[in-house]
Short mmCIF file of C-alpha atoms in Angstrom, two decimals:
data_model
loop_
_atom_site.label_atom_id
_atom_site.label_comp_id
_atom_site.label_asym_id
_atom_site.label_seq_id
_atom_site.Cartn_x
_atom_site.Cartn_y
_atom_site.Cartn_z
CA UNK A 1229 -23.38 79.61 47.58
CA UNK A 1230 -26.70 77.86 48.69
CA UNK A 1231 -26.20 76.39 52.00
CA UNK A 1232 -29.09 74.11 53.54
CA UNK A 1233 -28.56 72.77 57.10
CA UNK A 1234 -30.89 70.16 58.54
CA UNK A 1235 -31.92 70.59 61.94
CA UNK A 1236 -32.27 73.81 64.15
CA UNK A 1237 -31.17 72.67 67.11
CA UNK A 1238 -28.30 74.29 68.99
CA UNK A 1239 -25.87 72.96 66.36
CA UNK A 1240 -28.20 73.62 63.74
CA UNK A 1241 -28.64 77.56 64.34
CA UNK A 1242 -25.51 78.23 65.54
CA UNK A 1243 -23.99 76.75 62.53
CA UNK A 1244 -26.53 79.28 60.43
CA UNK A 1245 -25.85 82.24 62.50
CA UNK A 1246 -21.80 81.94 61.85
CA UNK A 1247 -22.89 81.24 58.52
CA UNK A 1248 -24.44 84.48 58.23
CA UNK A 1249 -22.55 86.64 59.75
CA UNK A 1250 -19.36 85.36 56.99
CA UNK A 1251 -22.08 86.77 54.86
CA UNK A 1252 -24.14 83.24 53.42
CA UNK A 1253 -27.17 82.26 52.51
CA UNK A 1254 -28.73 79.74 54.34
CA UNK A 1255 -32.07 78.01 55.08
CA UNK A 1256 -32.28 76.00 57.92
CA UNK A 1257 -35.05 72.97 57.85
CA UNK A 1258 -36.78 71.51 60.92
CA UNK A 1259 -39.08 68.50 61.26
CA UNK A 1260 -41.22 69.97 64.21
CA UNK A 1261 -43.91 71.96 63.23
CA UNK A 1262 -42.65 74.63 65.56
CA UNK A 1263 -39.84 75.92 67.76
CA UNK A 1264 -40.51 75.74 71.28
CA UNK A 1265 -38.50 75.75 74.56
CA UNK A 1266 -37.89 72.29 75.22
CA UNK A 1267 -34.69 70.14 77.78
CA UNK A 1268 -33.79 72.07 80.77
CA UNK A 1269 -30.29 73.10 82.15
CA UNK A 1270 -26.85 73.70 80.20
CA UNK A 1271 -23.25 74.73 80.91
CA UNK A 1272 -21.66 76.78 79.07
CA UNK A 1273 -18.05 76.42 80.40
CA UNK A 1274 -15.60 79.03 78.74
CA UNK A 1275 -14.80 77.64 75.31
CA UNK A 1276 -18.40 77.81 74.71
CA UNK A 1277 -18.87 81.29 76.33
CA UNK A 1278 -15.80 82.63 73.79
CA UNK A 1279 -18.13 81.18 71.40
CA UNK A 1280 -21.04 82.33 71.76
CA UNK A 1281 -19.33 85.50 72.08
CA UNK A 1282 -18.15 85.03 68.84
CA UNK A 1283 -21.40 84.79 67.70
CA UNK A 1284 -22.74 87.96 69.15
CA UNK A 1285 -25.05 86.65 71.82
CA UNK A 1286 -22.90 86.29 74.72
CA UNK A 1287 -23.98 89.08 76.35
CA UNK A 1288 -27.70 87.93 76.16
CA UNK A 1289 -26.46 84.24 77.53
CA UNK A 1290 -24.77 85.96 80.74
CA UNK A 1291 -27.42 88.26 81.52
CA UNK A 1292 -30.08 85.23 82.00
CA UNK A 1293 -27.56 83.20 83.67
CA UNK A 1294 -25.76 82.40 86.10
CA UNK A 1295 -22.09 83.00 86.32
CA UNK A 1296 -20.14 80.08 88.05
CA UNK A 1297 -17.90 81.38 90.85
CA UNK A 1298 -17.62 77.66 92.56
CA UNK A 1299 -18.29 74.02 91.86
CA UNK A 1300 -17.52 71.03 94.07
CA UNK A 1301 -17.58 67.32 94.08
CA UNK A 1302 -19.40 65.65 96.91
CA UNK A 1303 -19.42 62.16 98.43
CA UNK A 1304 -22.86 60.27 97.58
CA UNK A 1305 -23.27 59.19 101.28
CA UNK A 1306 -21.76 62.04 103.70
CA UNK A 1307 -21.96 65.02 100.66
CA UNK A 1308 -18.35 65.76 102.30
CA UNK A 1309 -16.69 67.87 99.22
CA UNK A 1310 -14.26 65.53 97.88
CA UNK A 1311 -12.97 68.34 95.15
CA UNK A 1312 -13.62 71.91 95.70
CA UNK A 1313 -13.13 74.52 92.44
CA UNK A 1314 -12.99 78.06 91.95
CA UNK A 1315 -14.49 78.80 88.85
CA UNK A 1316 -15.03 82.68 88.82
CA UNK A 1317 -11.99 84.99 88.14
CA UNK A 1318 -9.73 81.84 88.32
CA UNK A 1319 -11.49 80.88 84.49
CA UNK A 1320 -11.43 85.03 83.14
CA UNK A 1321 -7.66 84.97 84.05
CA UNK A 1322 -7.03 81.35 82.70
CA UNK A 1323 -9.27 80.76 79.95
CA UNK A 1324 -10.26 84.18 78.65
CA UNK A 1325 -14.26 83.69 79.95
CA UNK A 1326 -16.37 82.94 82.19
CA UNK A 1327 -18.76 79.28 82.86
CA UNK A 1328 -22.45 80.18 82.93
CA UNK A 1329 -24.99 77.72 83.75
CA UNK A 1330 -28.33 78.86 81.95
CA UNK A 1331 -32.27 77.05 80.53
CA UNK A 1332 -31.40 75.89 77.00
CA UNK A 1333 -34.49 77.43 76.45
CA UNK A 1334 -33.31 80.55 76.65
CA UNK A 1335 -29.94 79.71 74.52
CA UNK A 1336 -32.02 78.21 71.51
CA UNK A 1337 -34.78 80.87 71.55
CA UNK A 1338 -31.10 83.73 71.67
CA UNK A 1339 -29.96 81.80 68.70
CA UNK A 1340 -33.51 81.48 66.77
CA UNK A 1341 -34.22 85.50 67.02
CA UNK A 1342 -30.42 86.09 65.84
CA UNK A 1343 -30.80 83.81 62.96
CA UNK A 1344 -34.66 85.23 62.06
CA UNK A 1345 -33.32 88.66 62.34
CA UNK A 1346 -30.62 88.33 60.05
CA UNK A 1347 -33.58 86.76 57.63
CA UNK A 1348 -36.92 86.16 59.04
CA UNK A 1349 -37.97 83.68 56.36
CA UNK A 1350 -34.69 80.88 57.15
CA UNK A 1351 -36.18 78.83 58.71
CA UNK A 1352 -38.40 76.03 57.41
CA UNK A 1353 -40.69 74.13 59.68
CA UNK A 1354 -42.47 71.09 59.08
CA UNK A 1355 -39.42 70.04 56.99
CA UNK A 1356 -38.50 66.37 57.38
CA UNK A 1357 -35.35 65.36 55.12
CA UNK A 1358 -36.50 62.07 53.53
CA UNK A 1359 -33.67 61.52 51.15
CA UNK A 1360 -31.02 63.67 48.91
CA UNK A 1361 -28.85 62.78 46.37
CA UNK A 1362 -25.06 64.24 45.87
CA UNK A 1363 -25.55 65.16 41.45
CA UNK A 1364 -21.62 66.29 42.19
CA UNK A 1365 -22.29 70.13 41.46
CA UNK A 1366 -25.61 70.41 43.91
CA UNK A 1367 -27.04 68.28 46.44
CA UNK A 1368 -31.26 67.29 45.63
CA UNK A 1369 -33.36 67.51 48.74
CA UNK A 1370 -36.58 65.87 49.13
CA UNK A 1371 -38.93 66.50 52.30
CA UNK A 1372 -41.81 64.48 53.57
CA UNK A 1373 -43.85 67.50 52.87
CA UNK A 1374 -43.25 67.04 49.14
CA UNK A 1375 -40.91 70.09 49.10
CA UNK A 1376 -37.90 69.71 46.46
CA UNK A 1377 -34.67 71.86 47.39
CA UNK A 1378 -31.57 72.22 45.41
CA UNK A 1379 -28.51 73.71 47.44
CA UNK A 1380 -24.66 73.78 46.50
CA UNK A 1381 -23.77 72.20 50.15
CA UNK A 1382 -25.89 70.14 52.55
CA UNK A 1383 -25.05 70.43 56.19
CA UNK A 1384 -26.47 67.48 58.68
CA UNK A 1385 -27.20 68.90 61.84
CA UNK A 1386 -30.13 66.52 62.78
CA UNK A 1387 -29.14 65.33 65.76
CA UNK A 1388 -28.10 61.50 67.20
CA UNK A 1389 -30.79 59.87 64.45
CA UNK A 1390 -29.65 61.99 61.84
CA UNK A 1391 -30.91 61.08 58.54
CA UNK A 1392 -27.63 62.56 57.00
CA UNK A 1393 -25.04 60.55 58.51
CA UNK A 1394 -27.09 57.68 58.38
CA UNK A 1395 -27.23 58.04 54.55
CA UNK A 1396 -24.07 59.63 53.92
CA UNK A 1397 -21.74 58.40 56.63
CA UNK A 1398 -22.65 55.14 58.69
CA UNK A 1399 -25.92 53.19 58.40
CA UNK A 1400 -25.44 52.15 61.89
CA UNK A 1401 -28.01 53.00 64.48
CA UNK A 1402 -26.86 54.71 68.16
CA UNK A 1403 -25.65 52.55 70.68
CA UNK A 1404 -27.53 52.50 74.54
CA UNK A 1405 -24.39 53.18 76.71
CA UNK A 1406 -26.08 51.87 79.86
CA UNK A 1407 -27.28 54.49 81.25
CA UNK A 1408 -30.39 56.38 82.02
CA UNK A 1409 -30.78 60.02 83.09
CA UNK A 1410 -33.40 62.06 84.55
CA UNK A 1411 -33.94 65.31 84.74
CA UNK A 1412 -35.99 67.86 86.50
CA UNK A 1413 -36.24 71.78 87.17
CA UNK A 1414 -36.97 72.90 90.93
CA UNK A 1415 -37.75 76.75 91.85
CA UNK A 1416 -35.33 77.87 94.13
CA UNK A 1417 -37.34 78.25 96.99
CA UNK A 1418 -38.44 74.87 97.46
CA UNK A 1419 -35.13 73.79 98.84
CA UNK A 1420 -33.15 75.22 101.56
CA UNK A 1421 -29.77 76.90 101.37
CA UNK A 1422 -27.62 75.37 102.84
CA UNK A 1423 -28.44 72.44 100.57
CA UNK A 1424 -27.23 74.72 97.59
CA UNK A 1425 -23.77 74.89 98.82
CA UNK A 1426 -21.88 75.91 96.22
CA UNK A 1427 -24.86 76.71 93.83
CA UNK A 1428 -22.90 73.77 91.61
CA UNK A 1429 -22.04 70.46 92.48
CA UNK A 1430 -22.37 66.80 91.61
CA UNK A 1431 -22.41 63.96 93.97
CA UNK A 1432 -20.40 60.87 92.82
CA UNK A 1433 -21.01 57.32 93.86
CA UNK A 1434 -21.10 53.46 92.54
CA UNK A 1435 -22.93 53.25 89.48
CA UNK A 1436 -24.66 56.82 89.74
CA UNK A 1437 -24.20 60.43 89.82
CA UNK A 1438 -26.40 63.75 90.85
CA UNK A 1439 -25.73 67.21 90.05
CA UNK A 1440 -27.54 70.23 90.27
CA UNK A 1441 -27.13 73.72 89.93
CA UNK A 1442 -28.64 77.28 89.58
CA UNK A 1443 -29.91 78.69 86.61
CA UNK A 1444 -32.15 81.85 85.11
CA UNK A 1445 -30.57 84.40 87.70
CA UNK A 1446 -30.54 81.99 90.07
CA UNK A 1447 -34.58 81.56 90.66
CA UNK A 1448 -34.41 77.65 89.34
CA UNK A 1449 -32.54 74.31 90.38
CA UNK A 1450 -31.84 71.90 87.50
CA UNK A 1451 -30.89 68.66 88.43
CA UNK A 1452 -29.46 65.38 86.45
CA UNK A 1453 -29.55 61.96 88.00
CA UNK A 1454 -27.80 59.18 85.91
CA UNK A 1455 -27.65 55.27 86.94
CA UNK A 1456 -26.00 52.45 85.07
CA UNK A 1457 -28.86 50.39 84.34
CA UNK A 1458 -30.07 47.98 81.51
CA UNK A 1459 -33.56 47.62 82.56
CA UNK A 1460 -34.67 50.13 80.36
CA UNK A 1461 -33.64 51.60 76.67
CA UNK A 1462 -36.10 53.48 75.51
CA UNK A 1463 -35.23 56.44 73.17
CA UNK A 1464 -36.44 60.17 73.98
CA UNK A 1465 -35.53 63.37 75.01
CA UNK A 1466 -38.42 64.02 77.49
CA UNK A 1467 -40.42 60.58 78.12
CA UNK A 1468 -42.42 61.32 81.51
CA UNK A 1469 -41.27 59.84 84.92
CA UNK A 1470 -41.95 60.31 88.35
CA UNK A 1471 -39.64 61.53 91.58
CA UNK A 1472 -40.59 58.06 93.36
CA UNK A 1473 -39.01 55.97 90.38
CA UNK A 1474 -35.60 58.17 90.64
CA UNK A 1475 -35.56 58.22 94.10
CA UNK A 1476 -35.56 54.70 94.10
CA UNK A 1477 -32.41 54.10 93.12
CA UNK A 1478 -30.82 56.79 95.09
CA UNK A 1479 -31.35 55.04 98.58
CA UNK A 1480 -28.87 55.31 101.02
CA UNK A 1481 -27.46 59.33 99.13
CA UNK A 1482 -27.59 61.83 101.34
CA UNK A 1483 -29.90 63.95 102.33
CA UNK A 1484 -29.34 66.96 100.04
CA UNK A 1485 -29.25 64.96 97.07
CA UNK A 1486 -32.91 63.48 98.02
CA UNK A 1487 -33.86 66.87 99.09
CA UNK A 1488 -33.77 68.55 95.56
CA UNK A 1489 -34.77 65.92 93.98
CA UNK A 1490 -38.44 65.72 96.29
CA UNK A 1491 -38.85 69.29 95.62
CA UNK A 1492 -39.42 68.68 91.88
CA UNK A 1493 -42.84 69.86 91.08
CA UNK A 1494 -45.69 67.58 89.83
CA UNK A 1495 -45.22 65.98 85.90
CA UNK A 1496 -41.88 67.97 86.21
CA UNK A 1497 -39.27 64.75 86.25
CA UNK A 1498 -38.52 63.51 82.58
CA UNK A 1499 -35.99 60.58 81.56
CA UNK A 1500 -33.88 58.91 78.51
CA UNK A 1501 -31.72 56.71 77.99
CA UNK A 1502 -28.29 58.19 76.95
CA UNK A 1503 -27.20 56.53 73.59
CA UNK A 1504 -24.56 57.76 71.22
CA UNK A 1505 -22.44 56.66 68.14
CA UNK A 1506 -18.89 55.15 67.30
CA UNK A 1507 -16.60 58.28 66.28
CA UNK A 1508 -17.34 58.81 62.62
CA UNK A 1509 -13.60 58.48 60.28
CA UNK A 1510 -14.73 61.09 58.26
CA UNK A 1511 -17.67 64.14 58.54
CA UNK A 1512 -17.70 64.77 55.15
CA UNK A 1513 -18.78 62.74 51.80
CA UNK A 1514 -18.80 65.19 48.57
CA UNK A 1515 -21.13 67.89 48.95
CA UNK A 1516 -22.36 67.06 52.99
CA UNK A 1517 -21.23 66.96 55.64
CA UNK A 1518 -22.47 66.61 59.45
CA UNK A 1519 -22.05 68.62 62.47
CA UNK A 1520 -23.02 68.40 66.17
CA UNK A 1521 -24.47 65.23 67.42
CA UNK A 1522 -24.70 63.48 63.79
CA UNK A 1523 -21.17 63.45 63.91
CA UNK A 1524 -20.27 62.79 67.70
CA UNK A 1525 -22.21 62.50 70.62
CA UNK A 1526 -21.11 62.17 73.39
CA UNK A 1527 -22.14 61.09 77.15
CA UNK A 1528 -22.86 64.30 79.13
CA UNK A 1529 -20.60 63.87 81.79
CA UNK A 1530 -18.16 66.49 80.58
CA UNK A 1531 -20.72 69.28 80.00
CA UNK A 1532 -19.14 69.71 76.24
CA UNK A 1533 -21.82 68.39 74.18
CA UNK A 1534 -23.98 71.82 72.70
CA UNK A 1535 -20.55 73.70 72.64
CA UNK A 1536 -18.54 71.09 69.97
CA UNK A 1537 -21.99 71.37 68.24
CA UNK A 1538 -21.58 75.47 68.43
CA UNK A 1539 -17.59 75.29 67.66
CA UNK A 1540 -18.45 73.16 64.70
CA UNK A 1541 -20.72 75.47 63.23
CA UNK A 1542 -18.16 78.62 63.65
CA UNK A 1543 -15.37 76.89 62.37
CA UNK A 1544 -17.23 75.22 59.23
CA UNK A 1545 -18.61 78.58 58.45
CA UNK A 1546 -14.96 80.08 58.95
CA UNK A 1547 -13.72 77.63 56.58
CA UNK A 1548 -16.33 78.19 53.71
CA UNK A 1549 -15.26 81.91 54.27
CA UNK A 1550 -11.57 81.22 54.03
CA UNK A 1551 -11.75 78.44 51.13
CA UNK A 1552 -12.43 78.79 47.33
CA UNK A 1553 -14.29 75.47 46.53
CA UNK A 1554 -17.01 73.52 48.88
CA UNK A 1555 -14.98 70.39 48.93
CA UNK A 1556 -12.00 71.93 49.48
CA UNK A 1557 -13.47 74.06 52.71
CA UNK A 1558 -15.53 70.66 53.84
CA UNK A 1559 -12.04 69.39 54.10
CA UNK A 1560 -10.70 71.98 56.43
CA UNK A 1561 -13.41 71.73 58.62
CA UNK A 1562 -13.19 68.32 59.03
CA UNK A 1563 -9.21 68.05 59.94
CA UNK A 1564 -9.75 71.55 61.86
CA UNK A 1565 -12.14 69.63 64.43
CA UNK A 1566 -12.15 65.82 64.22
CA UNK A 1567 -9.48 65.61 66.31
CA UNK A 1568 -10.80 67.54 69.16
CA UNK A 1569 -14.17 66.72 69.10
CA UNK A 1570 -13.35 62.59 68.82
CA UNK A 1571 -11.06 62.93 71.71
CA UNK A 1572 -13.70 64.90 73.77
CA UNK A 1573 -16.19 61.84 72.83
CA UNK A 1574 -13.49 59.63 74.75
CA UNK A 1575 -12.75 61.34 77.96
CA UNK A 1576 -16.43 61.98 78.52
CA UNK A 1577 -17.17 58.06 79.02
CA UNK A 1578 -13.79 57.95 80.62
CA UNK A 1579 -15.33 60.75 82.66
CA UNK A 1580 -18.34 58.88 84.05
CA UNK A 1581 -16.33 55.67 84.64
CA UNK A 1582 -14.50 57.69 87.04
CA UNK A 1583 -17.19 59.30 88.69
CA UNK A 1584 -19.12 56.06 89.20
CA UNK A 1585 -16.43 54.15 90.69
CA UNK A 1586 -16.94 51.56 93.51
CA UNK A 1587 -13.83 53.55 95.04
CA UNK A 1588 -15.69 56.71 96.18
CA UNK A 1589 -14.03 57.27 99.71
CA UNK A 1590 -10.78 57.06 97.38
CA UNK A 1591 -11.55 60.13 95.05
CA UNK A 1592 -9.36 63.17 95.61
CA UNK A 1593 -8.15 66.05 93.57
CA UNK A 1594 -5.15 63.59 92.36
CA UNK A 1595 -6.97 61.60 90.96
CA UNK A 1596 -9.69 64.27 89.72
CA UNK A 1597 -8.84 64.75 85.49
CA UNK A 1598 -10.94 67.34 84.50
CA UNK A 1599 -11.09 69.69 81.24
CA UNK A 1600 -9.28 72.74 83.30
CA UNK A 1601 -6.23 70.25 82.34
CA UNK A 1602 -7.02 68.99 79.41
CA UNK A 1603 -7.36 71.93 76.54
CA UNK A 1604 -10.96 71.98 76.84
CA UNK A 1605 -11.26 75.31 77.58
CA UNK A 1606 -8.54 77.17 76.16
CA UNK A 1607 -10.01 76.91 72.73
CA UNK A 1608 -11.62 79.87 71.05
CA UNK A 1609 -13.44 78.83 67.78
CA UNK A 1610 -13.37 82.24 66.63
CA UNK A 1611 -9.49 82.17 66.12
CA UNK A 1612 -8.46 78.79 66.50
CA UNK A 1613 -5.91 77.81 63.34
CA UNK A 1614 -8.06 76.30 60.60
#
């Protein structure tokens, strides 16, 4: 079987190395011209961990990362901790794993050599999908390069504007949430330590949130500032911005919050506006099918976004594997995940409307729903029933 998947992006190359390793073909086709580390900080909380494990790069994650012993949730004003969590042995005897925080970078350049060694010539650059057709036995590619591809399954992994689902699935373009998030990466020794206390936090207010934590052995400080504004929409992963313009709205936080945030060096603060899509009814039509953010994103307030991308990919793959017939396997994957990554969708805005409440002074660990409750993290995408 011919497998193509569109974008090589977490989701993208994680889908292709669980691909490969059930023993597939597959050529993975990227738009950029070339693979570079790009975004900042991610959590990999323990359903992603099993995963990656799974995959056969954990070991690489956790030794450029940093393991999570303790987070907390602190008051915007006072930074009083309004939630404290152990995260360290409490997760390995709970959830089977450990939460690391670690640079995407170094994630997507783990999953690129994995992929490349498997078969160095996999992945195309300078590959942008401008249309395909479904001829019922094999799916017709057509690039803007003037490249021509025929493949027995087509696998959309390109992301919130993905040309697949917007061709295949819903013609409907993502939706501005009202938010806007910056972003920045601080060397460790520009702040002091007891600001860093625990080395993970977020501080929850009206209308805005800031979290930080450690990351790359503990040598850098990434930091995510997010404000319910409509003042400004425009698309982008990494649009330029200045420490002045998200300080701005952060008057009256506390100090530590301010602190990290002034220690971010010059050009080093980036924004975008956080859109994302209605859940999709289906991920499949025929031949396709989508995976990652071209089939839900989600707002980042519950840290899950790059691991349903990665559990897609393991369980698709796992499917194919399993399931004589491409339609027949496209349907397992999509009741095997829908579900779970739909509902995850959900309590992630549900998430931020809870964090953001006017009723700050009134948050406590009663009222605190987080994923340790909710199933997140229990799931292992290598065995999970498909």
């Amino acid at each position: 079987m011919r497998i193509a998947v569109i974008g090589a992006g977490l989701g993208g190359l994680a889908a292709a190395l669980a691909l490969q390793r059930q023993g597939f073909t597959v050529s993975v086709y990227e738009q950029v011209a070339e693979l570079g580390e790009v975004g900042a900080g991610i959590t990999l909380h323990p359903n992603a961990t099993k995963a990656l494990n799974f995959l056969g790069i954990g070991d690489e994650i956790a030794a450029n990362a940093v393991a999570v012993t303790r987070t907390a949730i602190k008051h915007f004003q006072t930074g009083a901790i309004l939630v404290d969590q152990n995260k360290g042995d409490a997760n390995l005897a709970k959830f089977g794993a450990h939460m690391y925080q670690t640079h995407r970078a170094d994630l997507h350049r783990a999953l690129e050599n994995a992929v490349r060694a498997n078969d160095p010539g996999c992945i195309l650059t300078n590959h942008a999908l401008s249309t395909f057709s479904d001829a019922g036995s094999h799916v017709e590619l057509q690039f803007a390069n003037g490249h021509q591809v025929t493949t027995d399954l087509l696998i959309g992994a390109d992301g919130i504007k993905s040309v697949v689902r917007r061709a295949a699935f819903s013609p409907e373009p993502p939706r501005f949430m009202g938010r806007v998030a910056w972003r920045g990466v601080v060397p460790r020794d520009r702040v002091e330590d007891a600001v860093l206390q625990p080395g993970s936090a977020i501080f929850i207010g009206p209308d805005k949130t800031f979290g930080y934590y450690l990351m790359r052995r503990g040598t850098l400080v990434n930091f995510v500032a997010t404000v319910r504004t409509d003042s400004w929409r425009e698309e982008g992963w990494s649009i330029p911005s200045t420490i002045e313009e998200v300080t701005a709205h952060y008057d009256g936080w506390c100090r530590d919050a301010r602190e990290i945030m002034c220690a971010t060096p010059p050009n080093g603060c980036f924004k975008w506006a956080l859109f994302a899509h209605a859940p999709l009814k289906t991920w499949r039509n025929g031949r396709v099918a989508v995976l990652g953010d071209a089939a839900h994103p989600m707002l980042p307030f519950m840290g899950q976004g790059a691991a349903q991308s990665i559990e897609d990919g393991i369980i698709l793959a796992r499917c194919l594997k399993a399931t004589p017939g491409a339609r027949e396997a496209l349907a397992r994957y999509e009741a095997a995940r829908i579900e779970r990554a739909t509902f995850i969708q959900f309590e992630s805005t549900a998430k931020a409307e809870r964090w953001e409440s006017r009723e700050t002074d009134n948050y406590r660990r009663e009222k605190h729903r987080n994923e340790d409750d909710m199933g997140v993290f229990d799931y292992d995408a290598g065995t999970a029933p498909i």
